[in-house]
Amino acid sequence: MSKKLFTQDEIDILSKNKYVRNVSSKGITYSDEFKRLFIVENQAGKFPRQIFEECGFDINILGIKRIESSWKRWRSAFRRNGISQLQDTRKFNTGRPTEKHLSIEEKYEKLQAKVKLLEAE
């Protein structure tokens, strides 16, 4: 987590952005829509900073370190299980790990997502 704390003015500015679900003095929660958009744009060759700026975020408020750590976290999640891994599951999570076996279609989608990511690199 970043050491930078948001001021009340910064919280007000960030909370007006349509891609922000929640913001507090210590952190920010981005919408699932933004995370998906970020991955698509990043695979198209855009830099993380550029994507954040185009989506209306003030880089001076967020800080480069926060942007880079978000990018690394989302990229890693996308590599593991594709776009579905980017969804914020805190509201659905019971705390118990699922023991679900993936169907052939789900395995295929997961592998396709990995191939797309590797091709983008």
CSV table of C-alpha atoms in Angstrom, one decimal:
chain,number,residue,atom,x,y,z
A,1,MET,CA,0.0,0.0,0.0
A,2,SER,CA,1.1,3.5,-0.8
A,3,LYS,CA,2.4,5.7,2.0
A,4,LYS,CA,0.7,8.7,0.4
A,5,LEU,CA,-2.5,9.7,2.1
A,6,PHE,CA,-5.2,11.5,0.1
A,7,THR,CA,-6.5,14.8,1.4
A,8,GLN,CA,-10.2,15.5,1.5
A,9,ASP,CA,-10.0,17.7,-1.6
A,10,GLU,CA,-8.2,14.8,-3.5
A,11,ILE,CA,-10.8,12.3,-2.3
A,12,ASP,CA,-13.6,14.6,-3.6
A,13,ILE,CA,-11.8,14.9,-7.0
A,14,LEU,CA,-11.2,11.2,-7.3
A,15,SER,CA,-14.7,10.2,-6.2
A,16,LYS,CA,-16.2,12.1,-9.1
A,17,ASN,CA,-14.4,9.9,-11.7
A,18,LYS,CA,-16.8,7.3,-13.1
A,19,TYR,CA,-14.1,4.6,-12.9
A,20,VAL,CA,-13.7,4.9,-9.1
A,21,ARG,CA,-15.9,2.7,-6.9
A,22,ASN,CA,-14.6,3.9,-3.6
A,23,VAL,CA,-11.9,6.2,-2.3
A,24,SER,CA,-10.6,6.8,1.2
A,25,SER,CA,-7.6,8.7,2.6
A,26,LYS,CA,-5.5,5.5,2.4
A,27,GLY,CA,-6.6,3.8,-0.8
A,28,ILE,CA,-8.7,3.7,-4.0
A,29,THR,CA,-10.9,1.0,-5.4
A,30,TYR,CA,-11.3,1.1,-9.2
A,31,SER,CA,-14.3,-0.2,-11.1
A,32,ASP,CA,-14.2,-3.6,-12.8
A,33,GLU,CA,-15.0,-1.8,-16.0
A,34,PHE,CA,-11.8,0.3,-15.6
A,35,LYS,CA,-9.7,-2.7,-15.0
A,36,ARG,CA,-10.9,-4.4,-18.1
A,37,LEU,CA,-10.4,-1.2,-20.1
A,38,PHE,CA,-6.9,-0.9,-18.7
A,39,ILE,CA,-5.9,-4.4,-19.8
A,40,VAL,CA,-7.3,-4.0,-23.3
A,41,GLU,CA,-5.6,-0.6,-23.8
A,42,ASN,CA,-2.4,-1.9,-22.3
A,43,GLN,CA,-2.4,-4.9,-24.6
A,44,ALA,CA,-2.9,-2.4,-27.5
A,45,GLY,CA,0.4,-0.8,-26.6
A,46,LYS,CA,-0.5,2.1,-24.4
A,47,PHE,CA,1.5,2.9,-21.2
A,48,PRO,CA,-0.2,2.7,-17.8
A,49,ARG,CA,0.2,6.4,-17.2
A,50,GLN,CA,-1.3,7.3,-20.5
A,51,ILE,CA,-4.4,5.1,-19.8
A,52,PHE,CA,-4.9,6.6,-16.4
A,53,GLU,CA,-4.7,10.1,-17.9
A,54,GLU,CA,-7.1,9.3,-20.7
A,55,CYS,CA,-9.6,8.0,-18.2
A,56,GLY,CA,-9.6,11.3,-16.3
A,57,PHE,CA,-7.2,10.6,-13.4
A,58,ASP,CA,-4.8,13.2,-12.2
A,59,ILE,CA,-1.4,11.6,-12.1
A,60,ASN,CA,-0.2,14.1,-9.5
A,61,ILE,CA,-2.9,13.0,-7.1
A,62,LEU,CA,-2.4,9.2,-7.6
A,63,GLY,CA,1.3,9.1,-8.0
A,64,ILE,CA,3.3,7.0,-10.4
A,65,LYS,CA,4.1,4.3,-7.8
A,66,ARG,CA,0.4,3.7,-7.2
A,67,ILE,CA,-0.2,3.4,-11.0
A,68,GLU,CA,2.7,1.0,-11.5
A,69,SER,CA,1.6,-1.2,-8.6
A,70,SER,CA,-2.0,-1.3,-9.9
A,71,TRP,CA,-0.7,-2.3,-13.4
A,72,LYS,CA,1.5,-5.1,-12.0
A,73,ARG,CA,-1.3,-6.4,-9.8
A,74,TRP,CA,-3.9,-6.4,-12.6
A,75,ARG,CA,-1.4,-7.9,-15.2
A,76,SER,CA,-0.5,-10.7,-12.8
A,77,ALA,CA,-4.2,-11.4,-12.1
A,78,PHE,CA,-5.0,-11.4,-15.8
A,79,ARG,CA,-2.2,-13.8,-16.5
A,80,ARG,CA,-3.5,-16.2,-13.9
A,81,ASN,CA,-7.1,-16.6,-14.9
A,82,GLY,CA,-7.9,-14.1,-17.6
A,83,ILE,CA,-10.3,-11.1,-17.5
A,84,SER,CA,-12.5,-12.8,-14.8
A,85,GLN,CA,-9.7,-12.6,-12.3
A,86,LEU,CA,-9.8,-8.8,-12.4
A,87,GLN,CA,-13.3,-8.7,-10.9
A,88,ASP,CA,-13.5,-7.4,-7.3
A,89,THR,CA,-14.9,-10.4,-5.5
A,90,ARG,CA,-14.9,-9.1,-2.0
A,91,LYS,CA,-18.6,-8.7,-1.9
A,92,PHE,CA,-19.1,-12.3,-3.1
A,93,ASN,CA,-16.3,-14.0,-1.2
A,94,THR,CA,-17.3,-16.2,1.7
A,95,GLY,CA,-13.7,-16.8,2.8
A,96,ARG,CA,-13.7,-20.4,1.8
A,97,PRO,CA,-11.8,-21.4,-1.3
A,98,THR,CA,-13.9,-22.9,-4.1
A,99,GLU,CA,-13.3,-26.5,-5.1
A,100,LYS,CA,-14.9,-26.1,-8.5
A,101,HIS,CA,-13.5,-28.0,-11.4
A,102,LEU,CA,-13.3,-26.1,-14.7
A,103,SER,CA,-15.2,-27.2,-17.7
A,104,ILE,CA,-13.5,-27.7,-21.1
A,105,GLU,CA,-14.9,-24.3,-22.2
A,106,GLU,CA,-13.7,-22.5,-19.1
A,107,LYS,CA,-10.2,-24.1,-19.5
A,108,TYR,CA,-10.2,-23.0,-23.2
A,109,GLU,CA,-11.2,-19.4,-22.3
A,110,LYS,CA,-8.4,-19.3,-19.7
A,111,LEU,CA,-5.8,-20.5,-22.1
A,112,GLN,CA,-7.0,-18.1,-24.8
A,113,ALA,CA,-6.6,-15.2,-22.4
A,114,LYS,CA,-3.0,-16.4,-21.6
A,115,VAL,CA,-2.2,-16.6,-25.3
A,116,LYS,CA,-3.5,-13.1,-25.9
A,117,LEU,CA,-1.4,-11.7,-23.0
A,118,LEU,CA,1.7,-13.4,-24.2
A,119,GLU,CA,1.2,-12.2,-27.8
A,120,ALA,CA,0.8,-8.6,-26.4
A,121,GLU,CA,4.2,-8.8,-24.7
